[in-house]
Amino acid sequence: MRSHGQAAWELLLPSVDAPARQRGRALQEALREAVRSGRLAAGTRLPSTRELAADLGVSRGLVTEAYEQLTAEGYLRSGRGAGTWVGEAARARRTDRAGAGDGRLGPGAGGGAPTLGARAPAPAPAPAGGAVGVRVDFRPGTPDLSLFPRAAWAAAQRAVLTRLSHPALGYPDPRGLPELREALAGMLARRRGVVADPERLVVCSGVAQASTLLGFVLRARGLDAVGIEDPGSPEHGRLFASTGLDTVWLPLDEEGLRPEPLAASGVRAVVVTPSHQFPSGISWSAGRRAALLDWARAVDGYVLEDDYDGDFRYDRAPVGALQGLDPERVVYAGSVSKSLAPGLRLGWTLVPEALLGEVVERKRTMDLGNPVLDQAVLAELVTRGGYDRQLRRCQRAYRERRDALLGALTEHLPGTRVSGIAAGLHVIARVPALFGPSERFLARAAEVGVALRPLEDYGTARPADGDVRLVIGYAHLAPSAVTAGIRLVAEAVGRG
Ligand SMILES: Cc1ncc(COP(=O)(O)O)c(C=O)c1O
């Protein structure tokens, strides 16, 4: 029996775009049609409900319901213990309708699409000369959106709508709802060690908006450039550029920003990711944290601390935020983009007293504040413990996926070294030169449908050795997909 997790994923993906209330039915219809048409052939083993739910980004309950429904209807059958297969009844239909589907996904002659099951057979080679769609995308920075706590969010939303007064639906304080600022300040002080005065906390649309708010304020104060980490997030540069500031790459080493180039750069503001540097994965040393703050005081400058994934640490408690060391020099920014969903566009920034009035005025003129209902719901989640529960749940899932990735790299690409701390949603992997060179490695991976990003995309360095340096995001992928993706790559580069 073969597992066709990815095949099913591709076939069923359009159905999950249906509005929430119709999604279950749409999924069942798509599954039914895939069996009817023969695209999912009799005997095909379906992915587990957990895997498919993760791949599709829907709740597991929806998938379980679809499997149960189609089993009851005879399209599927479930084995004793575990496993769900396309039923024999469907085989008859498929034979009847030979040619209706393209047969690409069936287990019969001609082979199927590569599978993502942990013990799935080796995938068929990519069709000669033809590009394969992306099967496994190791893009960094993406959480698992199927872990979004829909039930808790819905319950909090109901509670909020019941208690919110009519006047509360008017224009909010541009800094955000007081109840949310209170809740976030408490949570951030506790979890991230920041100095969190709710009066200085501004709710905003993610780290991205915190960056542009600060950028506009600094530009208005006469600054013309901001330093960004090299390697770093290209998005930082783009956001600050949109506010009229130039960006200057500042080199990192294994401890953090190097002090001499920083001092020589002439900038008076920098954006940094000290808790889990993006993308290198290091945690800045205490010495470099102190040196950065000394520099900021000496040049009367500011540091934007992007704490984009500081909650996720797998080997020990997360290192506290830099802001706690000097809240008058560090603007702290975070969001729910990694913990809940980036689509919420909900985040926060803690602003030094000297910049607060200007930042709040920018926020007011930009959008008059974030949506009240979402703010109130998040406040409810944070105060009632739902947010902490969500973080614990993600932490467990992401640790498992990271372990799967490290295991797969060791097994399939021996000699690969992973650097950086055990944290966040991505790792840096250095694959030995014998699997390279980098362009060939990436091209071969792409040919079998695995999208990988080279570290060179995130900075100015062009290493002279032939090693392949990769930024690999794993959090949005089921462990089986992580393993299968790396195995596909290894086979494609000739060392399977
Ligand atoms: C390093 C880094 N900072 C900031 C952001 C943007 O975050 P937000 O969604 O909070 O605006 C991202 C997005 O992936 C990121 O990777």
Coordinates of C-alpha atoms and ligand atoms in Angstrom, one line a residue:
M1 CA 0.0 0.0 0.0
R2 CA 1.2 3.4 -0.8
S3 CA 0.7 6.7 1.0
H4 CA -0.4 9.6 -1.1
G5 CA -0.3 12.5 1.3
Q6 CA 1.1 15.0 -1.1
A7 CA -1.0 13.8 -4.0
A8 CA -4.2 14.3 -1.9
W9 CA -2.9 17.6 -0.7
E10 CA -2.6 18.9 -4.2
L11 CA -6.0 17.6 -5.3
L12 CA -7.8 18.8 -2.3
L13 CA -6.2 22.2 -1.9
P14 CA -8.9 24.2 -3.8
S15 CA -11.6 22.9 -1.6
V16 CA -10.1 24.6 1.5
D17 CA -10.5 28.0 -0.1
A18 CA -14.3 27.6 0.4
P19 CA -15.9 29.8 3.1
A20 CA -15.4 28.3 6.6
R21 CA -19.0 27.0 6.9
Q22 CA -18.9 25.2 3.6
R23 CA -15.3 23.9 3.9
G24 CA -16.2 20.5 5.3
R25 CA -18.6 19.8 2.6
A26 CA -16.2 21.1 -0.1
L27 CA -13.5 18.9 1.2
Q28 CA -15.8 15.9 1.1
E29 CA -16.9 16.7 -2.4
A30 CA -13.3 17.1 -3.6
L31 CA -12.3 13.8 -2.1
R32 CA -15.3 12.0 -3.5
E33 CA -14.6 13.4 -7.0
A34 CA -10.9 12.4 -6.7
V35 CA -11.9 8.8 -6.0
R36 CA -14.7 8.8 -8.6
S37 CA -12.5 10.1 -11.4
G38 CA -9.7 7.6 -10.5
R39 CA -7.2 10.3 -9.6
L40 CA -7.1 8.6 -6.3
A41 CA -7.0 5.0 -7.3
A42 CA -8.4 2.0 -5.3
G43 CA -5.9 0.8 -2.8
T44 CA -4.3 4.2 -2.4
R45 CA -3.5 4.8 1.2
L46 CA -4.6 8.3 2.4
P47 CA -2.4 10.3 4.8
S48 CA -3.3 10.3 8.4
T49 CA -6.0 12.9 9.4
R50 CA -3.3 14.8 11.3
E51 CA -1.0 15.0 8.3
L52 CA -3.7 15.9 5.8
A53 CA -5.1 18.5 8.2
A54 CA -1.6 20.0 8.6
D55 CA -1.0 20.0 4.8
L56 CA -4.3 21.6 4.0
G57 CA -4.3 24.0 6.9
V58 CA -7.7 22.9 8.2
S59 CA -8.7 21.5 11.5
R60 CA -8.2 17.8 12.0
G61 CA -11.9 17.4 12.9
L62 CA -12.8 18.4 9.3
V63 CA -10.6 15.7 7.8
T64 CA -11.8 13.1 10.3
E65 CA -15.4 13.9 9.4
A66 CA -14.6 13.7 5.7
Y67 CA -12.9 10.3 6.1
E68 CA -15.8 9.0 8.2
Q69 CA -18.4 10.3 5.7
L70 CA -16.7 8.8 2.7
T71 CA -16.1 5.5 4.5
A72 CA -19.8 5.3 5.3
E73 CA -20.5 6.0 1.7
G74 CA -18.1 3.3 0.5
Y75 CA -15.6 5.4 -1.2
L76 CA -13.0 4.8 1.5
R77 CA -12.4 2.0 3.8
S78 CA -10.5 2.0 7.1
G79 CA -8.2 -0.7 8.2
R80 CA -8.3 -2.2 11.7
G81 CA -6.2 -0.1 13.9
A82 CA -5.0 2.6 11.7
G83 CA -5.1 3.8 8.1
T84 CA -7.6 4.8 5.5
W85 CA -7.6 3.5 1.9
V86 CA -9.5 4.2 -1.3
G87 CA -12.1 1.4 -1.4
E88 CA -12.6 -1.4 -3.9
A89 CA -15.9 0.0 -5.0
A90 CA -14.0 3.0 -6.3
R91 CA -11.7 0.7 -8.3
A92 CA -14.6 -0.6 -10.3
R93 CA -15.6 2.9 -11.0
R94 CA -12.1 3.9 -12.0
T95 CA -11.9 1.0 -14.4
D96 CA -15.2 2.0 -15.9
R97 CA -13.9 5.5 -16.3
A98 CA -10.5 4.7 -17.5
G99 CA -8.9 7.8 -19.0
A100 CA -11.1 10.1 -17.0
G101 CA -8.3 11.1 -14.8
D102 CA -4.7 11.5 -15.8
G103 CA -3.7 8.5 -13.7
R104 CA -0.8 10.4 -12.4
L105 CA -1.6 9.7 -8.8
G106 CA -2.5 6.1 -8.9
P107 CA -0.3 3.4 -7.6
G108 CA -0.5 1.2 -10.7
A109 CA 1.9 1.0 -13.7
G110 CA 3.6 4.2 -14.4
G111 CA 4.1 5.0 -10.7
G112 CA 2.6 7.7 -8.6
A113 CA 3.7 11.1 -7.5
P114 CA 6.3 11.1 -4.9
T115 CA 4.8 10.5 -1.5
L116 CA 5.4 12.2 1.8
G117 CA 4.7 9.3 4.2
A118 CA 7.5 8.6 6.6
R119 CA 7.9 5.1 5.3
A120 CA 6.6 5.7 1.8
P121 CA 8.4 4.1 -1.1
A122 CA 11.0 6.0 -3.1
P123 CA 9.4 8.6 -5.3
A124 CA 9.2 8.2 -9.0
P125 CA 11.7 10.4 -10.9
A126 CA 10.5 13.7 -12.1
P127 CA 9.1 13.7 -15.6
A128 CA 11.9 14.2 -18.1
G129 CA 12.2 17.9 -19.1
G130 CA 9.1 18.8 -17.2
A131 CA 9.0 21.0 -14.1
V132 CA 7.4 19.5 -11.0
G133 CA 5.2 21.8 -8.9
V134 CA 6.4 22.6 -5.4
R135 CA 5.8 19.6 -3.2
V136 CA 7.7 20.7 -0.1
D137 CA 8.5 24.3 0.4
F138 CA 11.0 24.8 3.2
R139 CA 10.3 28.6 3.3
P140 CA 11.5 30.1 6.5
G141 CA 9.3 32.1 8.9
T142 CA 6.0 30.4 8.4
P143 CA 4.1 28.9 11.3
D144 CA 1.7 26.0 11.0
L145 CA -1.6 27.7 10.3
S146 CA -3.6 24.6 11.0
L147 CA -2.6 25.1 14.7
F148 CA -4.6 28.3 14.8
P149 CA -6.8 27.9 17.9
R150 CA -10.1 28.4 16.1
A151 CA -12.3 27.2 18.9
A152 CA -10.6 29.3 21.5
W153 CA -10.6 32.4 19.2
A154 CA -14.3 31.8 18.5
A155 CA -15.2 31.5 22.2
A156 CA -13.2 34.6 23.0
Q157 CA -14.9 36.5 20.2
R158 CA -18.3 35.5 21.6
A159 CA -17.4 36.6 25.1
V160 CA -16.2 39.9 23.8
L161 CA -19.2 40.6 21.7
T162 CA -21.4 39.9 24.7
R163 CA -19.7 42.2 27.0
L164 CA -18.4 45.0 24.8
S165 CA -20.3 48.3 25.3
H166 CA -21.6 50.2 22.3
P167 CA -19.1 53.1 22.9
A168 CA -16.2 50.7 22.8
L169 CA -16.9 50.2 19.1
G170 CA -15.9 53.8 18.4
Y171 CA -12.5 54.9 17.3
P172 CA -10.0 53.4 19.7
D173 CA -7.1 55.0 21.4
P174 CA -4.4 54.9 18.7
R175 CA -2.1 53.1 21.1
G176 CA -4.6 50.3 21.3
L177 CA -7.3 49.1 23.8
P178 CA -6.2 49.6 27.4
E179 CA -7.2 46.1 28.3
L180 CA -5.0 44.6 25.6
R181 CA -2.1 46.9 26.4
E182 CA -2.3 45.8 30.0
A183 CA -2.6 42.1 29.1
L184 CA 0.4 42.3 26.6
A185 CA 2.6 44.3 29.0
G186 CA 2.1 41.6 31.7
M187 CA 2.7 38.8 29.2
L188 CA 5.8 40.3 27.7
A189 CA 7.3 41.2 31.1
R190 CA 6.7 37.6 32.2
R191 CA 7.7 35.8 29.0
R192 CA 10.3 38.0 27.5
G193 CA 11.8 40.0 30.4
V194 CA 11.0 43.4 28.9
V195 CA 10.3 46.5 30.8
A196 CA 6.6 46.8 29.8
D197 CA 4.7 49.9 30.8
P198 CA 1.3 49.7 29.2
E199 CA 1.4 53.4 28.7
R200 CA 4.3 52.9 26.4
L201 CA 2.9 50.0 24.5
V202 CA 1.5 50.6 21.1
V203 CA -0.6 47.9 19.4
C204 CA 0.1 47.8 15.7
S205 CA -0.1 45.7 12.6
G206 CA 2.9 43.5 13.3
V207 CA 6.7 44.1 13.4
A208 CA 6.3 45.4 9.9
Q209 CA 4.2 48.4 11.0
A210 CA 6.4 48.9 14.1
S211 CA 9.3 49.3 11.7
T212 CA 7.6 51.8 9.4
L213 CA 6.3 53.8 12.4
L214 CA 9.8 54.1 13.8
G215 CA 11.2 54.7 10.3
F216 CA 8.9 57.7 9.7
V217 CA 9.7 59.1 13.1
L218 CA 13.4 58.8 12.7
R219 CA 13.3 60.2 9.2
A220 CA 11.3 63.2 10.5
R221 CA 14.0 63.7 13.1
G222 CA 16.6 64.0 10.3
L223 CA 18.2 60.5 10.2
D224 CA 18.9 59.3 6.7
A225 CA 20.0 55.7 7.2
V226 CA 19.4 52.7 9.4
G227 CA 21.7 49.7 9.9
I228 CA 20.5 46.2 9.2
E229 CA 22.1 42.9 10.1
D230 CA 24.2 41.1 7.4
P231 CA 22.9 38.4 7.0
G232 CA 19.5 39.6 7.9
S233 CA 15.9 39.9 6.8
P234 CA 15.6 41.7 3.4
E235 CA 12.2 42.8 4.6
H236 CA 13.8 45.1 7.2
G237 CA 15.5 47.0 4.4
R238 CA 12.4 47.2 2.3
L239 CA 10.3 48.5 5.2
F240 CA 12.7 51.2 6.2
A241 CA 13.3 52.2 2.5
S242 CA 9.6 52.8 2.3
T243 CA 10.0 55.5 5.0
G244 CA 12.7 57.3 3.1
L245 CA 15.7 55.8 5.0
D246 CA 18.7 54.2 3.3
T247 CA 19.8 50.9 4.7
V248 CA 23.4 49.9 5.5
W249 CA 24.4 46.3 5.9
L250 CA 26.3 45.7 9.1
P251 CA 28.4 42.5 9.3
L252 CA 27.7 39.9 12.0
D253 CA 30.0 37.3 13.4
E254 CA 29.1 34.4 15.7
E255 CA 28.4 36.7 18.6
G256 CA 26.3 39.4 17.1
L257 CA 27.0 42.7 15.3
R258 CA 30.7 43.5 15.0
P259 CA 31.3 46.7 17.0
E260 CA 33.9 48.3 14.7
P261 CA 31.9 48.3 11.4
L262 CA 28.9 49.5 13.4
A263 CA 30.9 52.5 14.9
A264 CA 32.4 53.3 11.5
S265 CA 29.0 53.2 9.6
G266 CA 27.8 56.5 10.8
V267 CA 24.3 55.3 11.3
R268 CA 22.4 56.2 14.5
A269 CA 19.7 53.5 14.3
V270 CA 19.8 49.8 13.8
V271 CA 17.4 46.9 13.6
V272 CA 18.5 43.7 15.2
T273 CA 17.2 40.2 16.1
P274 CA 19.3 39.4 19.2
S275 CA 17.3 36.6 20.7
H276 CA 17.4 34.4 17.6
Q277 CA 19.2 36.2 14.8
F278 CA 17.4 36.0 11.5
P279 CA 18.6 34.1 9.6
S280 CA 21.9 32.9 11.1
G281 CA 20.1 31.5 14.2
I282 CA 22.7 32.7 16.7
S283 CA 21.7 34.3 20.0
W284 CA 23.8 37.4 20.6
S285 CA 26.4 37.1 23.3
A286 CA 26.0 39.2 26.4
G287 CA 29.1 41.2 25.4
R288 CA 27.7 42.2 22.1
R289 CA 24.3 43.2 23.6
A290 CA 26.1 45.5 26.0
A291 CA 28.3 46.9 23.3
L292 CA 25.3 47.7 21.1
L293 CA 23.7 49.6 24.0
D294 CA 26.9 51.4 24.7
W295 CA 27.0 52.4 21.1
A296 CA 23.4 53.6 21.1
R297 CA 24.0 55.8 24.1
A298 CA 27.3 57.2 22.6
V299 CA 25.7 58.2 19.3
D300 CA 22.3 59.2 20.9
G301 CA 20.8 56.5 18.7
Y302 CA 18.1 53.8 18.8
V303 CA 17.9 50.1 18.4
L304 CA 14.8 48.4 17.0
E305 CA 14.7 44.9 18.6
D306 CA 12.7 42.6 16.3
D307 CA 11.6 39.8 18.6
Y308 CA 9.9 37.9 15.8
D309 CA 10.1 34.3 17.2
G310 CA 11.6 34.8 20.7
D311 CA 9.0 32.6 22.3
F312 CA 10.2 29.4 20.7
R313 CA 13.2 27.9 22.3
Y314 CA 13.6 24.1 22.5
D315 CA 16.6 23.4 24.7
R316 CA 16.2 25.9 27.5
A317 CA 14.2 28.9 28.6
P318 CA 14.4 31.7 26.0
V319 CA 16.9 34.4 26.5
G320 CA 15.2 37.6 27.7
A321 CA 14.8 40.5 25.3
L322 CA 17.5 43.2 24.9
Q323 CA 14.9 45.9 25.7
G324 CA 15.0 45.0 29.4
L325 CA 18.5 46.2 29.5
D326 CA 17.7 49.7 28.3
P327 CA 14.1 50.6 27.6
E328 CA 15.1 54.2 26.7
R329 CA 17.3 53.1 23.8
V330 CA 15.6 50.0 22.6
V331 CA 12.3 50.0 20.7
Y332 CA 10.9 46.5 21.2
A333 CA 8.6 44.9 18.6
G334 CA 6.8 41.6 18.4
S335 CA 3.6 40.1 17.0
V336 CA 1.3 37.1 16.9
S337 CA 2.5 36.3 13.4
K338 CA 4.5 33.2 14.5
S339 CA 2.3 32.3 17.5
L340 CA -1.2 32.6 16.0
A341 CA -1.3 33.7 12.4
P342 CA 0.4 36.4 10.3
G343 CA -2.9 37.1 8.7
L344 CA -4.2 38.7 11.9
R345 CA -1.8 41.6 11.4
L346 CA -1.6 42.1 15.1
G347 CA 1.5 43.1 17.0
W348 CA 3.0 45.5 19.5
T349 CA 5.8 47.9 20.1
L350 CA 7.2 49.2 23.3
V351 CA 8.6 52.7 22.7
P352 CA 11.1 54.8 24.7
E353 CA 9.6 57.8 26.4
A354 CA 11.4 60.2 24.1
L355 CA 9.8 58.8 20.9
L356 CA 6.4 57.9 22.3
G357 CA 4.4 61.0 21.3
E358 CA 5.8 60.9 17.7
V359 CA 5.2 57.2 17.3
V360 CA 1.6 57.4 18.6
E361 CA 0.8 60.4 16.3
R362 CA 2.2 58.4 13.3
K363 CA 0.0 55.5 14.2
R364 CA -3.0 57.8 14.5
T365 CA -2.5 59.4 11.1
M366 CA -1.7 56.1 9.5
D367 CA -4.8 54.1 10.4
L368 CA -6.5 55.5 13.5
G369 CA -5.6 52.4 15.4
N370 CA -6.1 48.6 15.0
P371 CA -9.5 47.0 14.8
V372 CA -11.1 47.0 18.2
L373 CA -12.7 43.5 18.1
D374 CA -9.5 41.7 17.3
Q375 CA -7.7 43.6 20.0
A376 CA -10.4 42.7 22.5
V377 CA -10.3 39.0 21.5
L378 CA -6.5 38.9 21.8
A379 CA -6.8 40.5 25.3
E380 CA -9.3 37.8 26.2
L381 CA -7.0 35.0 25.0
V382 CA -4.0 36.4 26.8
T383 CA -5.7 37.1 30.1
R384 CA -7.5 33.7 30.2
G385 CA -4.4 31.7 29.4
G386 CA -5.4 30.6 25.9
Y387 CA -2.4 32.4 24.4
D388 CA 0.1 30.6 26.7
R389 CA -1.6 27.3 25.8
Q390 CA -1.2 28.1 22.2
L391 CA 2.5 28.8 22.6
R392 CA 3.0 25.5 24.4
R393 CA 1.2 23.6 21.7
C394 CA 3.2 25.2 18.9
Q395 CA 6.4 24.7 20.9
R396 CA 5.7 21.0 21.1
A397 CA 4.9 20.7 17.4
Y398 CA 7.8 22.8 16.2
R399 CA 10.3 20.9 18.4
E400 CA 9.2 17.7 16.9
R401 CA 9.5 19.1 13.3
R402 CA 13.0 20.5 14.1
D403 CA 14.0 17.0 15.4
A404 CA 12.7 15.4 12.2
L405 CA 14.7 17.9 10.1
L406 CA 17.9 17.3 12.0
G407 CA 17.4 13.5 11.8
A408 CA 16.7 13.6 8.1
L409 CA 19.7 15.8 7.4
T410 CA 22.0 13.4 9.3
E411 CA 20.6 10.4 7.6
H412 CA 20.2 11.6 4.0
L413 CA 22.8 14.4 3.7
P414 CA 25.6 13.1 6.0
G415 CA 28.2 15.6 7.1
T416 CA 25.6 18.5 7.1
R417 CA 26.1 20.8 10.0
V418 CA 23.3 22.8 11.5
S419 CA 24.3 26.0 13.3
G420 CA 22.5 28.4 15.6
I421 CA 20.5 27.8 18.8
A422 CA 17.6 25.3 19.1
A423 CA 14.9 27.9 18.6
G424 CA 12.4 29.5 16.2
L425 CA 11.0 28.2 13.0
H426 CA 14.1 27.6 10.8
V427 CA 17.7 26.3 10.9
I428 CA 20.8 27.1 9.0
A429 CA 22.3 24.0 7.4
R430 CA 25.7 23.8 5.8
V431 CA 25.7 20.9 3.4
P432 CA 29.2 19.6 2.5
A433 CA 30.7 20.6 -0.9
L434 CA 30.5 17.1 -2.2
F435 CA 26.7 17.6 -2.6
G436 CA 27.2 20.9 -4.3
P437 CA 27.8 23.3 -5.8
S438 CA 25.0 25.4 -4.5
E439 CA 23.4 26.3 -7.8
R440 CA 23.3 22.7 -8.9
F441 CA 22.0 21.5 -5.5
L442 CA 19.1 24.1 -5.5
A443 CA 18.3 23.4 -9.2
R444 CA 18.1 19.6 -8.5
A445 CA 15.9 20.2 -5.5
A446 CA 13.6 22.4 -7.5
E447 CA 13.4 19.7 -10.2
V448 CA 11.9 17.3 -7.7
G449 CA 9.6 19.9 -6.2
V450 CA 11.5 20.9 -3.1
A451 CA 11.9 24.6 -2.6
L452 CA 15.0 25.7 -0.6
R453 CA 16.6 29.1 0.0
P454 CA 20.4 29.7 0.0
L455 CA 21.8 31.8 2.8
E456 CA 23.3 34.1 0.1
D457 CA 19.8 35.4 -0.5
Y458 CA 19.9 37.1 2.9
G459 CA 23.0 39.1 2.8
T460 CA 26.1 40.2 1.0
A461 CA 28.5 37.3 1.8
R462 CA 29.5 35.0 -1.0
P463 CA 31.4 32.1 0.6
A464 CA 34.4 30.9 -1.3
D465 CA 34.1 27.2 -0.3
G466 CA 31.7 24.9 -2.1
D467 CA 29.5 24.2 0.8
V468 CA 25.8 24.7 0.3
R469 CA 24.3 27.0 3.0
L470 CA 20.6 26.8 3.4
V471 CA 17.9 28.6 5.4
I472 CA 15.4 25.9 6.1
G473 CA 12.0 26.6 7.5
Y474 CA 10.3 23.6 9.0
A475 CA 7.5 24.7 11.4
H476 CA 4.7 24.7 8.8
L477 CA 5.5 21.1 7.6
A478 CA 4.4 17.8 9.2
P479 CA 7.4 15.8 10.3
S480 CA 6.8 13.2 7.6
A481 CA 6.9 16.0 5.0
V482 CA 10.1 17.4 6.4
T483 CA 11.7 13.9 6.2
A484 CA 10.4 13.2 2.8
G485 CA 11.4 16.6 1.5
I486 CA 15.0 16.1 2.6
R487 CA 15.1 12.5 1.2
L488 CA 13.9 13.8 -2.2
V489 CA 16.6 16.3 -2.2
A490 CA 19.3 13.8 -1.3
E491 CA 18.1 11.5 -4.0
A492 CA 18.0 14.3 -6.5
V493 CA 21.6 15.4 -5.8
G494 CA 22.8 11.9 -6.2
R495 CA 23.4 10.7 -2.6
G496 CA 20.0 9.3 -1.7
Ligands
LIG1 C1 12.7 38.5 10.9 C2 11.3 38.9 10.6 N1 10.9 40.1 11.2 C3 9.7 40.5 11.0 C4 8.7 39.9 10.2 C5 7.4 40.5 10.0 O1 6.6 40.2 11.0 P1 5.1 40.7 11.2 O2 4.2 39.8 10.6 O3 5.0 40.8 12.7 O4 5.0 42.1 10.6 C6 9.1 38.7 9.6 C7 8.1 37.9 8.8 O5 8.3 36.8 8.5 C8 10.4 38.2 9.9 O6 10.8 37.0 9.4

